[in-house]
PDB file of C-alpha atoms in Angstrom:
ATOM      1  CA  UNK W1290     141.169 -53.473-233.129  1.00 64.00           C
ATOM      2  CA  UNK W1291     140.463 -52.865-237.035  1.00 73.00           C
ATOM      3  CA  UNK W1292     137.094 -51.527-237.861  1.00 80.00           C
ATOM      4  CA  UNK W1293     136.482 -54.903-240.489  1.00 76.00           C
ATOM      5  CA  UNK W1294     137.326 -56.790-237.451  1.00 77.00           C
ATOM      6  CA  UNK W1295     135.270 -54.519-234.693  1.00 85.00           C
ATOM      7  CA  UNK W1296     132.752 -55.120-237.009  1.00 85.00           C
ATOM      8  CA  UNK W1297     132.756 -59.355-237.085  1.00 79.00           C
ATOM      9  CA  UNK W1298     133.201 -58.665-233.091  1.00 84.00           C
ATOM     10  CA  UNK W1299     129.566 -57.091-233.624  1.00 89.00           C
ATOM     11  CA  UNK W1300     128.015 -59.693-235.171  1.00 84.00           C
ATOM     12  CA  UNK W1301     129.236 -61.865-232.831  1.00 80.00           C
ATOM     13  CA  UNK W1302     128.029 -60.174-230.432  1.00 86.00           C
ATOM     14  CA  UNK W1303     124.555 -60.033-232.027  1.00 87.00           C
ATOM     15  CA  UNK W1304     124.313 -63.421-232.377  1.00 82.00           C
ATOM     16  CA  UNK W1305     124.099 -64.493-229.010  1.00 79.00           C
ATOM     17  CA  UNK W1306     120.991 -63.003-228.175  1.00 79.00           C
ATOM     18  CA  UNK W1307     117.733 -63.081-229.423  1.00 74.00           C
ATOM     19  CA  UNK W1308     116.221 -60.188-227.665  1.00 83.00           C
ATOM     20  CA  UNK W1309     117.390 -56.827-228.741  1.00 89.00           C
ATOM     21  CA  UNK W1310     120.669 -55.901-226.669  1.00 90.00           C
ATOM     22  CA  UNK W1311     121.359 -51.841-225.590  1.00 90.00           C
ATOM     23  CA  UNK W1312     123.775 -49.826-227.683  1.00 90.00           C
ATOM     24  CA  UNK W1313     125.164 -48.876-224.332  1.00 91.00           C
ATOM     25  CA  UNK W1314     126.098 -52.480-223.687  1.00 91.00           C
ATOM     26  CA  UNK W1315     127.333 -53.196-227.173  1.00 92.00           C
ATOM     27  CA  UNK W1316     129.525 -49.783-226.791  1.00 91.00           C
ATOM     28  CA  UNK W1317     131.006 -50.840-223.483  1.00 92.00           C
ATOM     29  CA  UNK W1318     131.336 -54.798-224.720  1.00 91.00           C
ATOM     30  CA  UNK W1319     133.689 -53.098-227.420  1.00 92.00           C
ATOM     31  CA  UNK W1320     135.472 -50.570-226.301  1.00 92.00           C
ATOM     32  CA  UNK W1321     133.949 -47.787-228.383  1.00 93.00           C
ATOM     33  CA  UNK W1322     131.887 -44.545-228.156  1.00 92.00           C
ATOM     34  CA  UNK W1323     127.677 -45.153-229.155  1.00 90.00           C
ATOM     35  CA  UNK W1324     128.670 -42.858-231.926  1.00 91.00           C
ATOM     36  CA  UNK W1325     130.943 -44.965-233.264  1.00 93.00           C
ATOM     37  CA  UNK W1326     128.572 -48.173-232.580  1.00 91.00           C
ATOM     38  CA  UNK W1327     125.818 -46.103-234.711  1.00 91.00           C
ATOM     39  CA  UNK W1328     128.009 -45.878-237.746  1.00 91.00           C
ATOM     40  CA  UNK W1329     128.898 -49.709-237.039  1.00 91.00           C
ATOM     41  CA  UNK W1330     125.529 -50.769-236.906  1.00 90.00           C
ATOM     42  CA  UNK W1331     124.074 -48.671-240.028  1.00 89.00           C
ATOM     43  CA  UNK W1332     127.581 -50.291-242.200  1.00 89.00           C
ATOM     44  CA  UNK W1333     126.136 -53.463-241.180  1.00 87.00           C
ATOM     45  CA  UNK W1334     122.707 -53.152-242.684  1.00 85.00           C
ATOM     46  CA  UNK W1335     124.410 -51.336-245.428  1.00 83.00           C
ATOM     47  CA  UNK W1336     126.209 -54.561-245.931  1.00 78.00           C
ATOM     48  CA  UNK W1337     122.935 -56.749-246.088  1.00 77.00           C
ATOM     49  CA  UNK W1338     122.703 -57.744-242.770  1.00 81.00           C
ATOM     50  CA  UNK W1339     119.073 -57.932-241.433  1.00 82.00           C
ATOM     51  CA  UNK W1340     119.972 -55.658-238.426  1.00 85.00           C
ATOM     52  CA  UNK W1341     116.776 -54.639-236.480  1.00 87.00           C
ATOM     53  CA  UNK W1342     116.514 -51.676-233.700  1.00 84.00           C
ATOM     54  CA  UNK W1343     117.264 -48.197-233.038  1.00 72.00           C
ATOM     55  CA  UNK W1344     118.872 -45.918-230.480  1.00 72.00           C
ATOM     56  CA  UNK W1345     117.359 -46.474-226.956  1.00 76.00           C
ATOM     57  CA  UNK W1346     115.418 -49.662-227.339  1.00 82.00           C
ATOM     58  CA  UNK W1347     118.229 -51.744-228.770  1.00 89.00           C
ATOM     59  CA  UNK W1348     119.255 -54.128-231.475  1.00 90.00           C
ATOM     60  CA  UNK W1349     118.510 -57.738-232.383  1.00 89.00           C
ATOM     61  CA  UNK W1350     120.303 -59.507-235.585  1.00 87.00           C
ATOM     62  CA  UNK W1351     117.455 -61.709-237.592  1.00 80.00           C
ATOM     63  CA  UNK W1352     118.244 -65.044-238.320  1.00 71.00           C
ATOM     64  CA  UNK W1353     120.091 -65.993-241.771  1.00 60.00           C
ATOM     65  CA  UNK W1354     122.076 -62.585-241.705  1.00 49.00           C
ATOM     66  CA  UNK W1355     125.527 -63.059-243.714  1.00 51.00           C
ATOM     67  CA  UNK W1356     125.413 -66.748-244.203  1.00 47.00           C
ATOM     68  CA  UNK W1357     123.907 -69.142-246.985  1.00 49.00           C
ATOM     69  CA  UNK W1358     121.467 -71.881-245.845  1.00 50.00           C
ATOM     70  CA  UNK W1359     122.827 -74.867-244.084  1.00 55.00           C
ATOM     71  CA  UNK W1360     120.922 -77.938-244.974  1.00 60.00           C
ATOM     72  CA  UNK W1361     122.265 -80.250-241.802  1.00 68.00           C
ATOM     73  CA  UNK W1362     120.821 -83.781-241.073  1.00 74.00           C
ATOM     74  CA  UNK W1363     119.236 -83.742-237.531  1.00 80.00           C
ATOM     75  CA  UNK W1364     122.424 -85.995-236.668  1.00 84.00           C
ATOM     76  CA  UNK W1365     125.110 -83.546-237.968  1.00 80.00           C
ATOM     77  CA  UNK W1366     123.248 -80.881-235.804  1.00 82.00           C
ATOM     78  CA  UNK W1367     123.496 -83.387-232.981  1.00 86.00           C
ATOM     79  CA  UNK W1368     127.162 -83.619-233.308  1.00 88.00           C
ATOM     80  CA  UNK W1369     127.904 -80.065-233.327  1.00 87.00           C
ATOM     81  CA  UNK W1370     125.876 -79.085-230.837  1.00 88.00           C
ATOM     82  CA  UNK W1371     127.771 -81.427-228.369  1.00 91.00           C
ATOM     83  CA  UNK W1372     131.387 -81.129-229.670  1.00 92.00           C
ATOM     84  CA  UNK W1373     130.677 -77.290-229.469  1.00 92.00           C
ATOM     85  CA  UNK W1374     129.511 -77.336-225.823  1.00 91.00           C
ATOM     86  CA  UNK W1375     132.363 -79.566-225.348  1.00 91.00           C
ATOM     87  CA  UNK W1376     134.848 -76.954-226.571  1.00 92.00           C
ATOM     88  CA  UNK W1377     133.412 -74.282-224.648  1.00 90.00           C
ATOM     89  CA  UNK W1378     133.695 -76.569-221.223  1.00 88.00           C
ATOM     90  CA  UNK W1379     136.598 -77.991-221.263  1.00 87.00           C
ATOM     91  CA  UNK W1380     139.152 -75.461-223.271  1.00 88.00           C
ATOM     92  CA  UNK W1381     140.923 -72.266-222.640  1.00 89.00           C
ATOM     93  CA  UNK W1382     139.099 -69.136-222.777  1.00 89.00           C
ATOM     94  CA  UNK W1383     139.772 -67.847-226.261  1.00 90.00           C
ATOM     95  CA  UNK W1384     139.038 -71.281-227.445  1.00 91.00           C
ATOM     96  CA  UNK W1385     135.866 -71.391-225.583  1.00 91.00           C
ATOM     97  CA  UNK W1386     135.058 -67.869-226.774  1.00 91.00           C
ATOM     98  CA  UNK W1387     135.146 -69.425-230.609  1.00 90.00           C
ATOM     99  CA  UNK W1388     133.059 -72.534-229.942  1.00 92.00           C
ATOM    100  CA  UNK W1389     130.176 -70.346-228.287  1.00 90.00           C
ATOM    101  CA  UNK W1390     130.442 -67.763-231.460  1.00 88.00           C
ATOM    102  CA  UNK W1391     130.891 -70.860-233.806  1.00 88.00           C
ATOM    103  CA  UNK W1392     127.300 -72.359-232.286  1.00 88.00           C
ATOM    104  CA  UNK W1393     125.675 -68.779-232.716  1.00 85.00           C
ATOM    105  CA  UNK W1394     127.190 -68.312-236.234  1.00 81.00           C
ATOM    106  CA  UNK W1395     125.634 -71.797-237.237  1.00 83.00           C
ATOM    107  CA  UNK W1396     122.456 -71.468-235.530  1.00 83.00           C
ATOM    108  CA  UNK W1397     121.615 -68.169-237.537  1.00 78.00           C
ATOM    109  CA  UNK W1398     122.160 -69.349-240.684  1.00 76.00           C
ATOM    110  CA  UNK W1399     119.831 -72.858-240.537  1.00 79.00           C
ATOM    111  CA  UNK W1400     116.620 -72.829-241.684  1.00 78.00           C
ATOM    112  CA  UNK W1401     113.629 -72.131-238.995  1.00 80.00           C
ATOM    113  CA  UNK W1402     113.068 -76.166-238.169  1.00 77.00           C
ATOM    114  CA  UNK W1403     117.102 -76.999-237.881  1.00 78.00           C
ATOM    115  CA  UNK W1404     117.454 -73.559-235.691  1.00 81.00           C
ATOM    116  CA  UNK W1405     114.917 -74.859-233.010  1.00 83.00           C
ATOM    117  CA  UNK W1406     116.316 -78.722-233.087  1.00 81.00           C
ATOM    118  CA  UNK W1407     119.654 -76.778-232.296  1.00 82.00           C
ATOM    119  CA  UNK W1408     118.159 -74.209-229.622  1.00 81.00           C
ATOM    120  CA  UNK W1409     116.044 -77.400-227.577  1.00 83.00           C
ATOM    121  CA  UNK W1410     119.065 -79.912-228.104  1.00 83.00           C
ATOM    122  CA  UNK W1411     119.039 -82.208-225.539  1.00 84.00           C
ATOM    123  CA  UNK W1412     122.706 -83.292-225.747  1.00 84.00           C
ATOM    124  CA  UNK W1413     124.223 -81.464-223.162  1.00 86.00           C
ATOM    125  CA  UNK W1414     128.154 -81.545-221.577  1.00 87.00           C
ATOM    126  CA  UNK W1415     128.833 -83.187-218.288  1.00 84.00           C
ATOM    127  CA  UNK W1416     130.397 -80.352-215.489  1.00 79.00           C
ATOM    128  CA  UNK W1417     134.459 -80.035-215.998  1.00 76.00           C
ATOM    129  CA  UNK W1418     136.899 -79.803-213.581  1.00 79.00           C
ATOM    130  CA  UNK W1419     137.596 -75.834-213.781  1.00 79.00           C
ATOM    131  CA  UNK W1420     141.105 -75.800-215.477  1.00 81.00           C
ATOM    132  CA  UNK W1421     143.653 -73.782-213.202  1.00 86.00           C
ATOM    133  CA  UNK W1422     144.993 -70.156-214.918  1.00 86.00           C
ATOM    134  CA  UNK W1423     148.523 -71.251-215.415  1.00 86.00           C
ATOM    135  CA  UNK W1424     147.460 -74.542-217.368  1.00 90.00           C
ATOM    136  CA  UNK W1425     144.433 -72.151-219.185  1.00 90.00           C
ATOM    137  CA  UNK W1426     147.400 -69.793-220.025  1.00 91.00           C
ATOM    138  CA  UNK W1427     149.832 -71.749-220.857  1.00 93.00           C
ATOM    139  CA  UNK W1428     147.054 -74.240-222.575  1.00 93.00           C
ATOM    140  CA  UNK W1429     145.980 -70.847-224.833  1.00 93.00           C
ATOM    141  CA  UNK W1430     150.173 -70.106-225.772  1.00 96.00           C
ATOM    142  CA  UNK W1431     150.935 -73.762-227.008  1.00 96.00           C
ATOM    143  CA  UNK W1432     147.582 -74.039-229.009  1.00 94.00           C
ATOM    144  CA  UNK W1433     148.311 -70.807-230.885  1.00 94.00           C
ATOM    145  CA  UNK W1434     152.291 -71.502-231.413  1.00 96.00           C
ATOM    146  CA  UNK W1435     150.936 -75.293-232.720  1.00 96.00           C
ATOM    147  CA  UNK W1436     148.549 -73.053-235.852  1.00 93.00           C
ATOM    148  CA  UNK W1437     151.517 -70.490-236.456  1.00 95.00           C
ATOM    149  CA  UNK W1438     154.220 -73.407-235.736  1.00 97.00           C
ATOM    150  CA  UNK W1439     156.884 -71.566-233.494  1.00 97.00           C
ATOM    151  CA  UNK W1440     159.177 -72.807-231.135  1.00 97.00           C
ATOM    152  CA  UNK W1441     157.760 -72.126-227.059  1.00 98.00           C
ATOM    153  CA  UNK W1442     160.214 -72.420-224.501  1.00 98.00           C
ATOM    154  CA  UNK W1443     158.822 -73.621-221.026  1.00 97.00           C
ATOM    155  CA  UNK W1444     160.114 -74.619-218.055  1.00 97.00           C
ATOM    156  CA  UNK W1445     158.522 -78.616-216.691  1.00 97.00           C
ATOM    157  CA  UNK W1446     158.313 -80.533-214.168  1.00 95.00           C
ATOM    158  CA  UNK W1447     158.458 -84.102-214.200  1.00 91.00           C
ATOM    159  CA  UNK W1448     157.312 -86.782-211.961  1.00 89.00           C
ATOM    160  CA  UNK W1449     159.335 -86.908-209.568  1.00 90.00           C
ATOM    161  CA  UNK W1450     159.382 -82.723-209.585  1.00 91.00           C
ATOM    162  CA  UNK W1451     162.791 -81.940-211.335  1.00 94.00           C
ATOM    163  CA  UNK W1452     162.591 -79.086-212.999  1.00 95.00           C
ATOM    164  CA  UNK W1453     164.091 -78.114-216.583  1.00 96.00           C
ATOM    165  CA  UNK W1454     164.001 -75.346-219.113  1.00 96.00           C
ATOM    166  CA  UNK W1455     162.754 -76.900-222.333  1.00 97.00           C
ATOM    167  CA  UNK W1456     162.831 -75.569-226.304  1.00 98.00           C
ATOM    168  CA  UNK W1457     160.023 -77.293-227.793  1.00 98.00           C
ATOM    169  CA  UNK W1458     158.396 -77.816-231.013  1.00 98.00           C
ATOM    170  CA  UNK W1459     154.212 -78.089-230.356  1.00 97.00           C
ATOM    171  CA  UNK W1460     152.501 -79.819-233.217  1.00 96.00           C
ATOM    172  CA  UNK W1461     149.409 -81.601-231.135  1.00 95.00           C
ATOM    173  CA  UNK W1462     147.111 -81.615-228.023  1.00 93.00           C
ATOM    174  CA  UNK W1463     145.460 -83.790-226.599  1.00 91.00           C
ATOM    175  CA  UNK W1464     141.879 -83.351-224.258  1.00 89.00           C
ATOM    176  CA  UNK W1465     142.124 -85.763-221.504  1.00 86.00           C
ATOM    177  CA  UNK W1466     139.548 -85.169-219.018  1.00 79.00           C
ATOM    178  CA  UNK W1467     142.171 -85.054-216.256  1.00 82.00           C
ATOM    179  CA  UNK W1468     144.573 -82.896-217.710  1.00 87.00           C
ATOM    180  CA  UNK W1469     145.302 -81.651-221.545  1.00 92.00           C
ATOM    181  CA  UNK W1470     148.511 -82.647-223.274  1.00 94.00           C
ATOM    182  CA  UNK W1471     151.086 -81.249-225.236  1.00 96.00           C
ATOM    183  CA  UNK W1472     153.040 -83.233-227.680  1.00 96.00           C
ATOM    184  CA  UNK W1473     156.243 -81.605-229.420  1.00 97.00           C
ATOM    185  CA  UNK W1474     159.763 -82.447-230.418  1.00 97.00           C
ATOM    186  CA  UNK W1475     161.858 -81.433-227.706  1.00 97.00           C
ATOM    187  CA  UNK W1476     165.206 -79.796-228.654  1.00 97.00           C
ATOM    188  CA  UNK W1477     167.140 -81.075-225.351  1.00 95.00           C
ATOM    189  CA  UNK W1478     165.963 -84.786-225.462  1.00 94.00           C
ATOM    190  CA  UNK W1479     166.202 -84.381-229.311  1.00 96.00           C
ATOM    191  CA  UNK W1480     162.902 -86.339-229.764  1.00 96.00           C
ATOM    192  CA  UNK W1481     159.156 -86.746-229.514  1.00 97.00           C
ATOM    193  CA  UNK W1482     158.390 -85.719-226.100  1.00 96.00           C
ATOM    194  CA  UNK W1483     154.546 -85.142-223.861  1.00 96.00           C
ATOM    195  CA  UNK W1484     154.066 -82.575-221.272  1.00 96.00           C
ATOM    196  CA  UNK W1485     151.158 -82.608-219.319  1.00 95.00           C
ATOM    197  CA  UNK W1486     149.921 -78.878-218.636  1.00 95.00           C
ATOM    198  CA  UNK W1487     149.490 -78.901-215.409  1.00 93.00           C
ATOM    199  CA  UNK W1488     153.074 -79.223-215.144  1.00 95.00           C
ATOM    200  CA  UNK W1489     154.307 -76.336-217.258  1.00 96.00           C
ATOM    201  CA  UNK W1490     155.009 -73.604-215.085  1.00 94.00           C
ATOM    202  CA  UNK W1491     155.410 -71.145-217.777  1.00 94.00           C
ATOM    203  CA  UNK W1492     155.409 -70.968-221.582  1.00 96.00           C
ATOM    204  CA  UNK W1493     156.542 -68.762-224.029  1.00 96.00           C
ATOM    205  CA  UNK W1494     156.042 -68.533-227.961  1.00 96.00           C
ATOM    206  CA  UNK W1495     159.191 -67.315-229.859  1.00 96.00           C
ATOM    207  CA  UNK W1496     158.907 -65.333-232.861  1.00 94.00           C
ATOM    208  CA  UNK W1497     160.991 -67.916-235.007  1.00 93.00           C
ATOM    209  CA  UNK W1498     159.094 -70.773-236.412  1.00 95.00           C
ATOM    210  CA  UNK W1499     160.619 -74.180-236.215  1.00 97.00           C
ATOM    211  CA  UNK W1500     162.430 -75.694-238.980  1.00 95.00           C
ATOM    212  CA  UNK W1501     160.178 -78.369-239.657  1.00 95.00           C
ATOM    213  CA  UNK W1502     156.599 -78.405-240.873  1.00 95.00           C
ATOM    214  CA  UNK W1503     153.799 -79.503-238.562  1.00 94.00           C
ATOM    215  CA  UNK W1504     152.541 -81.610-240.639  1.00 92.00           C
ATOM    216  CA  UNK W1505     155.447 -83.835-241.048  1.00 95.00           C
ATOM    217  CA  UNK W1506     155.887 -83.808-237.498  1.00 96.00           C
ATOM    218  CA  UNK W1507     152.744 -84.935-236.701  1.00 94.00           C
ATOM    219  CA  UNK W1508     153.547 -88.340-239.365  1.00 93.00           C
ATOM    220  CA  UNK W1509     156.429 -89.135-237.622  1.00 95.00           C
ATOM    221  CA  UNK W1510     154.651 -88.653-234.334  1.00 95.00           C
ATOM    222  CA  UNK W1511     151.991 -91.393-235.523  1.00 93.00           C
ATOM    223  CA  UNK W1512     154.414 -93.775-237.117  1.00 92.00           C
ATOM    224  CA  UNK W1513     156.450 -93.882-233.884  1.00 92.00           C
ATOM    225  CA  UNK W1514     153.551 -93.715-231.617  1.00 91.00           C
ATOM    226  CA  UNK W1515     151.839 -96.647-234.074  1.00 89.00           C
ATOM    227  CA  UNK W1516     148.826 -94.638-234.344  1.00 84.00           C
ATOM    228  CA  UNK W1517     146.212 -94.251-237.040  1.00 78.00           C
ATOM    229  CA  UNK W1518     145.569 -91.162-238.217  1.00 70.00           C
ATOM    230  CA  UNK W1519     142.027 -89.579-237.470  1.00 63.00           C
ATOM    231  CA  UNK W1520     141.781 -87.181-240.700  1.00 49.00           C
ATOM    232  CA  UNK W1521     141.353 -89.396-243.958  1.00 40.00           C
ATOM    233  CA  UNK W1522     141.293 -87.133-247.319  1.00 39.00           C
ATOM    234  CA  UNK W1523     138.145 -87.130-249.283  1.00 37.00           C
ATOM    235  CA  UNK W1524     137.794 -90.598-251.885  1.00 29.00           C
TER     236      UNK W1524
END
């Protein structure tokens, strides 16, 4: 890990508590020596962030440390309080990992009375069916081959349980509550093709990116599928 990005890790870290947290525990969370952490933590306040503690009693980051003022309406608030939690529930663990940090980031940099309407938000996530390892795995491969746009080869099941080894092209999930999917252009069908998860019993990203860009897959998806897309550029 880099020290720039040990250091965001830090933060992070910081930001999910309120109470001051041990330097032992932020040491072990990290990987590094309390030594090191010390040095961490006093490049931090050199930095500007409001960084309170000290060796043996622990460390608590104040509110508004590296971030601007948000001005949110309460309803804005509202909606990324529950599409956050709804991230963190119902994703795989990386992704999870980045809504939870995402909802600390934001809460530290609104203003006192936003802060508590986030803290005491009512809105709250229904329970999830616990997704399985392999779909969580291969859920967390096809994500991060969709934002770097490489070819993943998998091997599927369909239906009726025949199995096939499959070159694909991932360009969009989908959330279902049952079961995420994948949609791609698949190299043996040579078309637009959805895999359910659950039914990938293994993925793997290449290093080669496909030939085409996501974004133009993702048209042709929609004009083939008939379906309107959901992100409208700004008037």
């Amino acid at each position: 890990m880099s020290r720039s990005l040990r250091l965001n890790r830090l933060l992070q870290l910081l930001r999910r508590h309120r109470r001051p947290v041990r330097g032992q525990l932020l040491a072990d969370t990290l990987g590094i020596s309390l030594r090191t952490l010390y040095r961490d933590i006093a490049t931090l306040q050199q930095q500007g962030a409001d960084l309170r503690g000290e060796a043996g009693i622990g460390y608590v980051l104040q509110p508004g440390d590296t971030l601007p003022p948000l001005t949110l309406p309460p309803e804005e608030i509202d909606a990324l309080v529950l599409g956050l939690r709804w991230v963190a529930s119902r994703t795989d663990p990386a992704l999870a990992e980045a809504a939870r940090d995402a909802l600390a980031r934001i809460g530290h940099a609104l203003p006192a009375d936003r802060r508590l309407q986030l803290q005491t938000s009512g809105l709250r996530v229904g329970p999830a069916r616990p997704l399985e390892a392999a779909v969580a795995a291969s859920l967390q491969v096809v994500r991060e081959a969709i934002g770097s746009q490489r070819r993943v080869d998998i091997d599927y099941r369909d239906l009726a349980g025949h199995r096939s080894q499959r070159t694909v092209w991932p360009f969009a999930l989908a959330y279902f509550d049952e079961v995420p999917m994948l949609a791609a252009w698949c190299e043996l069908r040579g078309g637009f093709r959805h895999f359910r998860l659950d039914r990938i019993d293994s993925a793997q990203s290449q290093d080669k990116r496909y030939p085409t860009a996501r974004s133009t897959l993702l048209r042709r998806w929609q004009r083939e599928q008939g379906i309107t897309p959901d992100w409208l550029p700004p008037c």
